[in-house]
Amino acid sequence: EAQILTTIEDKVTLNNQKQDAYTLLSSLMTTLKSSASALSYDTIFDNKTVDVSGNAEVSVDSGANVDSFTLETVTLAKKDITKFGALASSASNVATGAGTLTIGAYTVDYDATTTLSDLAQSITDASNGNIEASILQTGTGAYSLVVSSSQTGADQALTITDNSGLLEPALMTAYDAVTNPDGYQKIQTASDAEFKYNGITTTRSTNEIDDLILGVNITLKEEGDFSNVDISQNTEPLMDEMQLFVDSYNSLVQNLNDMTVYDEESGAKGVFNDESFVKNIRSDLNSVITSMSNGESLMQYGLDLDRSGTMSFDKSVLEEKMADDPDAVKLFFTGGTDSNGNDRTGIFETIDEKIKSYTGYGKLLSNFESGLKSDATNLNESYTRAKEMLENRYEIMTKRFTAYDAM
């Protein structure tokens, strides 16, 4: 048993340890690839910080240009609002006969049975919601129809005409503070927003502006407001991802060292000490990470490797590079077209491709795992055959002892 079974059992135990270590190794490689992939995409350079001194609201989309400007709100864009004269209730009839009411570009029919509520609904329906109509109780026994444009801007101005002249006179009688305080009046006239962008007078039909600067969304909030807007590069996501890449690399290398170590004094060996494939992973990755691209390397962007193979990151070096020329950093990291029209491959694109050759189905690590599983199957089959052979030997020896005993 010591010669035949124990040897195989030791190999099975080692194979199980290797499969457990492989699971950890694969997970560490996947984590490192995730950071390399994030740093290979130019979207990580699209993060911006917006600082506004006034009351205007400003937000930026991904990829917006870094910029600074001033906004002075002269007038806000407004809806058109008209209040009709008051009737006794929302159920009061609005006309003495059949006729039509024109509001802006829309015509609304009414007759002697149409109530104030009916008229409000007919206006909303006829305009497909472009005109909003509602009933407002302005006092005891005083209900007014209020119509407004659903959008702001001078083009939304509403002209209201009773074509037939059959509406109740109270609805169309003009407001007078003394004689008719509940009368018909224009509450607000539709108008465009007027503002100054860097001192240049500009108008828009809405207070929400997204076509002034590419990727910049502005909301005007208050007339007379003066806002200083500063859009700057937000480097924190980039710095955080770089540190995560370094931490992931160091974790991977530390575990690779533990898995492949051999201590001559104690005789202790890592589980993959006899696997040249695993031993070569560290040097294979390092050759890419420290490689030169167009005369530059990551060592010039704050990364460093000491003699023990531990990676470090000096955040201040990369921050200085970003402050001097963020487009150059972006080109080196993620690739693209340089100022001479040449296509360049980013350093992290290269690193990502190298790690990708290890991870994923049918790649180097996957094939290595298949080899471990195949070895496990063969070892289990060898153990079964060896055990059967021993059992047969015991059976033969029993028969021989019985025969000797009979003799």
XYZ file of N, CA and C in Angstrom, residues 2-19 271-272 274-275 371-383:
105
model
N 1.947 1.270 0.758
C 2.819 2.439 0.808
C 3.444 2.714 -0.549
N 3.816 1.636 -1.255
C 4.469 1.794 -2.547
C 3.482 2.147 -3.657
N 2.274 1.587 -3.552
C 1.335 1.707 -4.670
C 0.262 2.771 -4.431
N -0.468 2.717 -3.303
C -1.611 3.609 -3.089
C -1.211 4.974 -2.532
N -0.330 4.980 -1.535
C 0.014 6.250 -0.877
C 0.611 7.248 -1.856
N 1.441 6.764 -2.770
C 2.049 7.651 -3.759
C 0.978 8.338 -4.615
N -0.007 7.557 -5.035
C -1.092 8.134 -5.854
C -1.938 9.090 -5.018
N -2.190 8.722 -3.748
C -2.994 9.586 -2.875
C -2.316 10.944 -2.692
N -0.987 10.948 -2.560
C -0.249 12.202 -2.415
C -0.401 13.066 -3.663
N -0.364 12.408 -4.816
C -0.522 13.148 -6.075
C -1.942 13.718 -6.213
N -2.938 12.954 -5.762
C -4.331 13.441 -5.799
C -4.486 14.653 -4.885
N -3.889 14.562 -3.683
C -3.960 15.682 -2.739
C -3.316 16.939 -3.331
N -2.149 16.780 -3.968
C -1.468 17.902 -4.585
C -2.296 18.484 -5.725
N -2.928 17.623 -6.512
C -3.769 18.101 -7.614
C -4.950 18.910 -7.090
N -5.556 18.457 -5.985
C -6.667 19.210 -5.387
C -6.197 20.580 -4.909
N -4.993 20.607 -4.327
C -4.441 21.885 -3.865
C -4.180 22.816 -5.053
N -3.716 22.239 -6.138
C -3.458 23.044 -7.337
C -4.754 23.610 -7.905
N -5.815 22.829 -7.886
C -7.091 23.322 -8.421
C -7.640 24.451 -7.540
N 2.725 25.341 -4.163
C 1.929 24.318 -4.838
C 2.227 24.268 -6.345
N 2.668 25.389 -6.909
C 2.993 25.437 -8.338
C 4.506 25.556 -8.583
N 6.536 23.396 -9.395
C 6.976 22.589 -10.537
C 6.266 22.969 -11.831
N 5.530 24.108 -11.824
C 4.768 24.519 -13.008
C 5.433 25.743 -13.641
N -5.952 20.952 -18.002
C -4.883 19.993 -17.747
C -4.938 19.462 -16.328
N -5.214 20.352 -15.353
C -5.330 19.919 -13.960
C -6.495 18.943 -13.781
N -7.612 19.228 -14.404
C -8.782 18.352 -14.289
C -8.525 17.014 -14.975
N -7.815 17.059 -16.107
C -7.471 15.813 -16.803
C -6.541 14.969 -15.946
N -5.550 15.616 -15.299
C -4.648 14.893 -14.401
C -5.418 14.271 -13.247
N -6.401 14.998 -12.725
C -7.201 14.479 -11.615
C -7.962 13.225 -12.038
N -8.538 13.275 -13.235
C -9.264 12.104 -13.741
C -8.337 10.902 -13.882
N -7.152 11.110 -14.445
C -6.193 10.017 -14.647
C -5.706 9.449 -13.319
N -5.476 10.349 -12.346
C -5.025 9.887 -11.031
C -6.091 9.047 -10.339
N -7.336 9.464 -10.429
C -8.415 8.695 -9.808
C -8.566 7.326 -10.467
N -8.422 7.294 -11.776
C -8.495 6.005 -12.472
C -7.316 5.107 -12.087
N -6.115 5.668 -11.967
C -4.939 4.903 -11.561
C -5.101 4.362 -10.152
N -5.685 5.182 -9.277
C -5.905 4.740 -7.898
C -6.876 3.570 -7.858
